[in-house]
Amino acid sequence: MRFVAPCLLGLEGLAANELKFKGIEGVRAENGRVLFSGDYATMIRANLCSSLCARIFILMSEFEARDFDTLFEGVRASDWSAFIGEHNAFPVKGSSLDSALNSIPACQKIIKKAVVEKLRESYRTDWFEEDGGIHQIQFRIFKNRVSIYLDTTGEALNKRGYRSLSGGAPIKETLAAAMTELARVRPNHTVVDPFCGSGTILIEAARKALNIMPGIDRSFAFEEWSQVDPTVIQAERDKARAGERRDVSFIAYGYDIDDEVLTLARRNAELAGVGDRIIFEKRDIRDYTDDHERVSVITNPPYGERMLDIREARELYRVMGEKFLKLPFHSYTIISPDDSFEQLFGRPADKRRKLYNGTLKCQVYQYFK
C-alpha cells in the first residue's frame, strides 16, 4: 500500500526522518506531506510513532481531472472492496483549490457515487446500509490534480489523549513536538519553558526523551476495520511499549503566572505519564534565573492581535533577551510571529526556521552559540 502523511509546511524533512528511524521504508518528503509504502503493520506503526504528521492516509489514487466524468472514472478504478466491507460507512469530504472542479458538494456526490458503483460489483447489492465501522474517504484537488485518500487515523494525530483541557491559545502538540525535535532533546536533557501554559511543550519533550510513542494512549479509526488483524495491532503496541525508557535523567521545569493553568499543566503531565519528570512553578519571566549547568529553553511566549497585547508581548521579548544569557551548553528555541523578534530580543538568531502555527506564519528562532 502507498501512504500519505500530511504535516505542517516546513516539517516535511523532520517528519520523514522520524518515520525512517522507525524502520518505515520508501519514505519521501514533498511539500506539506510525506509519502511511504508498506503493509498494515507499517500503517499501525506510523500512526503510533508520528509526532509531527497530522494523519496517516492510504493513497487510493492520484490523477488529473477537469470534469466530473474523469473524476468518476478515476475514483471508480480503485479496489475499494479491499478496504470497505459491505456494511461499512464511507462518508466523503475534501477540498479543492485552483481547479476546474471547484464545487465541494458536487465532488463529494460524484466520488460517493463512483465508490458505490465499484462496491456494487464486488458485493452484488444495490443498497449499502453503512451501519458498520467508518472508513472516511478524503479528497484533495489542487490545480486539477486529484488525490483520493482513505483515512486510517480518525481524530487527528495531534490528539495524543493527554490534553483534555487547555489554557488560552494552546500550541498544537505537533508543533510543540517539532520544537523539541529542532532543539534536539535527548534522554539526559534539562528543559525549561518559562511560558509553559498547559504544559504541551514540556510534555512533548519529556515523552520524546522517554521514547513514549505519541499515539500509544489513544485509539484509531483502523481499529474498527475488519481488514486489520487485531493481533498485528497489539504486536505493534507491545513493540512501542517495550521501547520506552524510564531509566533516563531527563527533567523539565515549567513556569507561568497563572495558578489555574499550572494546575491544568500538572494534570496533563500526569495523564501523559510524565508527571514525575516536570516541575511546575508560579514564576514571572522577569524573575527568571538560570542555575543549570546545561539547559535547553523551549518556549512559545505570548503574543497578541490587539495593539496593547502586541506592546506587552514585545516587552516580554526584550526581557527574555536580558534573561536568556549566552552561556556554554545553553540553548534557546523560541517561536514567534513577530518579524521584529530578533531586534527586540537583542541579538540575531543562530538559526531560523519558518513554520506555521495554524494559519499564523511564525519563525522558530534558535540560539545555541
XYZ file of C-alpha atoms in Angstrom:
369
model
C 0.000 0.000 0.000
C 1.005 3.603 -0.543
C 0.537 6.034 2.324
C 0.436 9.827 2.631
C 1.037 11.703 5.883
C 0.250 15.451 5.732
C 2.258 17.722 8.012
C 2.918 21.392 8.694
C 4.804 23.229 5.972
C 8.471 23.297 6.916
C 8.399 19.993 8.814
C 8.487 17.579 5.883
C 12.151 16.610 6.320
C 11.861 16.107 10.071
C 8.666 14.064 9.666
C 10.279 11.876 7.013
C 13.339 11.224 9.185
C 11.129 10.266 12.130
C 9.353 7.602 10.049
C 12.633 6.303 8.606
C 14.031 5.951 12.116
C 11.095 3.660 12.959
C 12.026 1.291 10.143
C 9.463 2.503 7.622
C 10.581 2.167 4.016
C 10.121 4.133 0.816
C 9.850 7.436 2.688
C 9.809 10.566 0.543
C 9.165 14.148 1.605
C 7.093 16.530 -0.522
C 5.564 19.950 0.136
C 3.250 19.584 3.119
C 3.322 15.788 3.196
C 5.394 12.627 3.496
C 4.864 9.540 1.343
C 5.844 5.958 2.179
C 4.827 2.386 1.480
C 4.193 -0.780 3.459
C 1.568 -3.106 4.917
C -0.943 -2.836 7.743
C 1.829 -3.167 10.345
C 3.540 -0.172 8.731
C 0.286 1.775 8.869
C -0.194 0.989 12.558
C 3.404 1.885 13.419
C 3.192 5.207 11.564
C 0.047 6.159 13.482
C 1.653 5.212 16.788
C 5.040 6.839 16.254
C 4.483 10.005 14.233
C 4.730 13.092 16.418
C 4.828 15.549 13.516
C 2.244 14.334 10.992
C -1.465 15.175 11.079
C -2.887 11.873 9.807
C -1.970 8.682 8.003
C -3.877 8.202 4.758
C -3.943 5.256 2.386
C -3.364 6.774 -1.042
C -6.043 5.191 -3.212
C -5.277 7.083 -6.423
C -3.936 10.268 -7.970
C -4.917 11.572 -11.400
C -5.734 14.677 -13.428
C -9.420 15.685 -13.718
C -11.076 18.742 -15.168
C -14.592 17.310 -15.476
C -16.887 15.068 -13.431
C -16.725 12.123 -15.835
C -12.954 11.907 -15.416
C -13.304 12.279 -11.658
C -15.882 9.483 -11.557
C -13.765 7.056 -13.601
C -10.592 7.887 -11.677
C -12.240 7.088 -8.349
C -14.053 4.026 -9.672
C -10.766 2.491 -10.852
C -9.583 1.803 -7.270
C -10.207 -1.505 -5.500
C -12.495 -0.166 -2.781
C -13.709 -3.583 -1.620
C -10.179 -4.345 -0.374
C -10.800 -1.812 2.410
C -14.547 -1.183 2.699
C -16.834 -4.000 3.802
C -20.440 -4.426 2.750
C -21.740 -2.805 5.954
C -19.047 -0.160 6.495
C -19.841 3.553 6.387
C -17.811 5.542 3.878
C -18.515 9.298 4.115
C -16.684 11.672 1.759
C -15.122 15.059 2.478
C -12.367 17.135 0.963
C -11.113 20.344 -0.604
C -10.495 21.925 -3.991
C -8.187 24.810 -4.838
C -7.363 26.452 -8.161
C -9.193 23.700 -10.056
C -11.970 23.378 -12.622
C -13.889 21.140 -10.204
C -14.470 23.750 -7.520
C -17.833 22.662 -6.044
C -17.111 20.608 -2.938
C -20.672 19.194 -2.616
C -20.681 18.148 -6.281
C -17.271 16.466 -5.934
C -18.460 14.650 -2.808
C -21.519 13.380 -4.665
C -19.540 12.136 -7.675
C -16.876 10.423 -5.548
C -19.516 8.737 -3.389
C -21.356 7.535 -6.483
C -18.154 6.137 -8.008
C -17.282 4.197 -4.835
C -20.834 2.806 -4.613
C -20.707 1.657 -8.240
C -17.390 -0.115 -7.626
C -18.625 -1.780 -4.427
C -21.791 -2.991 -6.186
C -19.608 -5.048 -8.495
C -17.982 -6.779 -5.512
C -20.949 -7.255 -3.191
C -23.762 -7.723 -5.762
C -26.123 -5.407 -3.944
C -27.935 -2.190 -4.825
C -28.078 -0.790 -1.288
C -25.467 -0.241 1.412
C -26.733 0.236 4.956
C -23.430 1.811 6.127
C -24.111 0.763 9.703
C -20.607 -0.604 10.377
C -17.201 0.925 11.115
C -16.368 4.257 9.467
C -13.961 4.368 6.532
C -13.531 8.095 5.915
C -12.796 8.958 2.283
C -10.999 12.256 1.713
C -10.097 14.048 -1.484
C -7.837 16.933 -2.355
C -7.962 18.657 -5.721
C -5.172 21.135 -6.342
C -4.630 22.666 -9.778
C -6.758 19.856 -11.283
C -4.622 17.134 -9.679
C -6.893 14.799 -7.694
C -5.696 12.801 -4.675
C -8.083 10.249 -3.174
C -7.354 9.043 0.352
C -8.712 6.655 2.962
C -8.169 7.979 6.486
C -6.718 5.358 8.852
C -6.302 7.726 11.818
C -9.688 9.123 12.844
C -9.175 12.021 15.212
C -6.050 13.958 14.165
C -2.679 12.689 15.382
C -2.037 15.800 17.456
C -4.769 14.483 19.787
C -2.467 12.364 21.939
C -5.029 11.660 24.623
C -3.451 13.606 27.499
C -4.772 17.132 26.924
C -8.466 17.038 27.738
C -8.413 20.753 28.571
C -6.030 23.576 27.786
C -5.368 27.192 28.602
C -5.765 30.127 26.243
C -4.140 29.879 22.779
C -2.501 26.468 23.340
C 0.238 25.337 20.972
C -0.687 22.269 18.936
C 1.059 19.069 20.024
C 2.630 18.506 16.610
C 4.175 21.991 16.615
C 5.422 21.521 20.187
C 6.974 18.193 19.131
C 8.634 19.947 16.180
C 10.230 22.473 18.529
C 11.597 19.706 20.768
C 12.968 17.994 17.671
C 14.651 21.191 16.482
C 16.085 21.672 19.982
C 17.439 18.093 19.798
C 16.003 16.993 23.118
C 17.766 13.889 24.420
C 17.227 11.472 27.354
C 19.701 13.373 29.579
C 18.308 16.846 28.872
C 17.163 19.558 31.251
C 14.414 21.555 29.544
C 12.758 24.784 30.703
C 9.655 26.562 29.413
C 9.175 29.934 31.158
C 5.755 30.403 29.479
C 4.566 26.830 29.901
C 0.790 27.362 29.782
C -0.913 23.953 29.879
C 2.472 22.242 29.561
C 2.374 20.934 25.993
C 5.983 21.704 25.019
C 7.406 20.160 28.189
C 5.159 17.109 27.925
C 6.214 16.527 24.322
C 9.857 16.954 25.326
C 9.529 14.503 28.210
C 7.754 11.884 26.096
C 10.416 12.213 23.419
C 13.189 11.765 25.997
C 11.471 8.699 27.453
C 10.653 7.374 23.953
C 6.922 7.244 24.667
C 5.197 6.919 21.321
C 2.839 9.847 20.602
C -0.150 7.629 19.793
C 0.304 4.920 22.397
C -2.527 6.154 24.673
C -5.246 6.693 22.074
C -7.410 4.777 19.629
C -7.500 4.960 15.826
C -10.036 4.519 13.046
C -8.284 1.404 11.717
C -9.032 -0.456 14.951
C -12.654 -0.700 13.793
C -11.680 -2.136 10.415
C -12.333 -5.844 9.941
C -9.482 -5.952 7.409
C -6.865 -5.224 10.087
C -5.788 -8.168 12.261
C -6.123 -7.233 15.974
C -3.037 -9.337 16.773
C -0.973 -7.143 14.448
C -2.271 -4.034 16.213
C -1.385 -5.500 19.602
C 2.061 -6.568 18.408
C 2.868 -3.030 17.259
C 1.557 -1.551 20.507
C 3.636 -4.040 22.528
C 6.725 -3.165 20.487
C 6.135 0.528 21.115
C 5.710 -0.008 24.862
C 8.849 -2.129 25.021
C 10.893 0.761 23.630
C 10.019 3.181 26.434
C 12.955 4.319 28.605
C 12.329 5.094 32.254
C 15.975 4.928 33.366
C 16.905 8.344 31.961
C 17.853 11.570 33.731
C 15.521 13.917 31.832
C 13.941 16.656 33.930
C 11.919 19.730 32.964
C 10.729 22.929 34.613
C 7.629 24.869 33.629
C 6.853 28.403 34.783
C 3.726 30.510 34.394
C 1.966 33.333 36.257
C -1.494 31.704 36.219
C -2.279 29.305 39.067
C -5.193 27.713 37.221
C -3.203 26.970 34.107
C -0.402 25.478 36.206
C -2.915 23.146 37.862
C -4.052 22.146 34.394
C -0.461 21.587 33.260
C 0.220 19.265 36.207
C -2.924 17.308 35.355
C -1.918 16.992 31.705
C 1.573 15.828 32.638
C 0.106 13.123 34.886
C -2.246 11.977 32.112
C 0.722 11.881 29.723
C 2.687 9.641 32.076
C 5.459 12.183 32.725
C 4.199 13.908 35.871
C 7.327 12.855 37.759
C 9.600 14.453 35.145
C 8.233 18.012 35.114
C 8.246 20.542 37.948
C 5.726 23.371 37.547
C 6.076 26.621 39.487
C 4.457 30.037 39.509
C 7.087 32.432 38.261
C 7.233 35.580 36.142
C 9.754 35.836 33.299
C 11.118 38.936 34.986
C 12.188 36.716 37.894
C 13.794 34.104 35.657
C 17.141 32.798 36.880
C 19.285 30.031 35.479
C 21.415 27.877 37.765
C 21.606 24.887 35.410
C 24.938 23.707 34.054
C 23.247 22.555 30.833
C 19.758 23.545 29.758
C 17.527 23.852 26.719
C 14.867 26.561 26.920
C 11.979 25.828 24.549
C 9.066 28.218 24.618
C 6.058 29.767 22.896
C 5.850 33.213 24.510
C 2.587 35.175 24.489
C 1.707 37.356 21.551
C -1.454 39.307 20.780
C -3.530 40.606 17.911
C -4.577 43.850 19.631
C -2.039 46.665 19.782
C -1.880 46.632 23.593
C -1.210 42.886 23.606
C 1.478 43.301 20.952
C 3.211 46.008 23.001
C 3.148 43.771 26.066
C 4.453 40.809 24.076
C 7.302 42.879 22.673
C 8.251 43.973 26.170
C 8.449 40.284 27.109
C 10.788 39.653 24.161
C 13.065 42.394 25.470
C 13.048 40.864 28.961
C 13.804 37.434 27.503
C 16.840 38.876 25.732
C 18.143 40.090 29.092
C 17.401 36.849 30.945
C 18.467 34.280 28.331
C 22.232 34.628 28.635
C 24.879 33.365 26.237
C 26.391 30.520 28.268
C 28.146 27.259 27.374
C 25.755 24.302 26.929
C 22.712 26.592 26.949
C 20.311 26.808 24.046
C 17.081 28.716 23.421
C 14.356 27.714 20.965
C 11.596 30.325 20.681
C 8.633 30.572 18.308
C 7.105 33.932 17.417
C 5.053 35.502 14.597
C 6.687 38.881 15.176
C 9.184 39.815 12.438
C 10.891 42.222 14.837
C 11.620 39.496 17.416
C 15.413 39.443 16.956
C 15.657 43.224 17.236
C 13.593 43.185 20.428
C 15.446 40.175 21.837
C 18.712 41.989 21.292
C 20.668 39.637 19.053
C 20.211 37.717 15.812
C 19.333 34.037 15.996
C 21.969 31.441 15.164
C 19.346 29.619 13.124
C 15.795 30.339 11.967
C 13.054 28.151 10.513
C 9.703 29.240 9.116
C 6.735 27.288 10.463
C 3.002 27.780 10.661
C 1.099 27.810 13.960
C -2.278 27.017 12.436
C -2.647 29.699 9.755
C -0.252 32.060 11.513
C 3.174 32.318 9.891
C 5.877 32.105 12.537
C 9.616 31.776 12.871
C 11.425 29.436 15.217
C 14.465 31.326 16.496
C 17.319 29.225 17.849
C 20.249 30.446 19.926
C 22.988 27.963 20.771
C 26.383 29.569 20.147
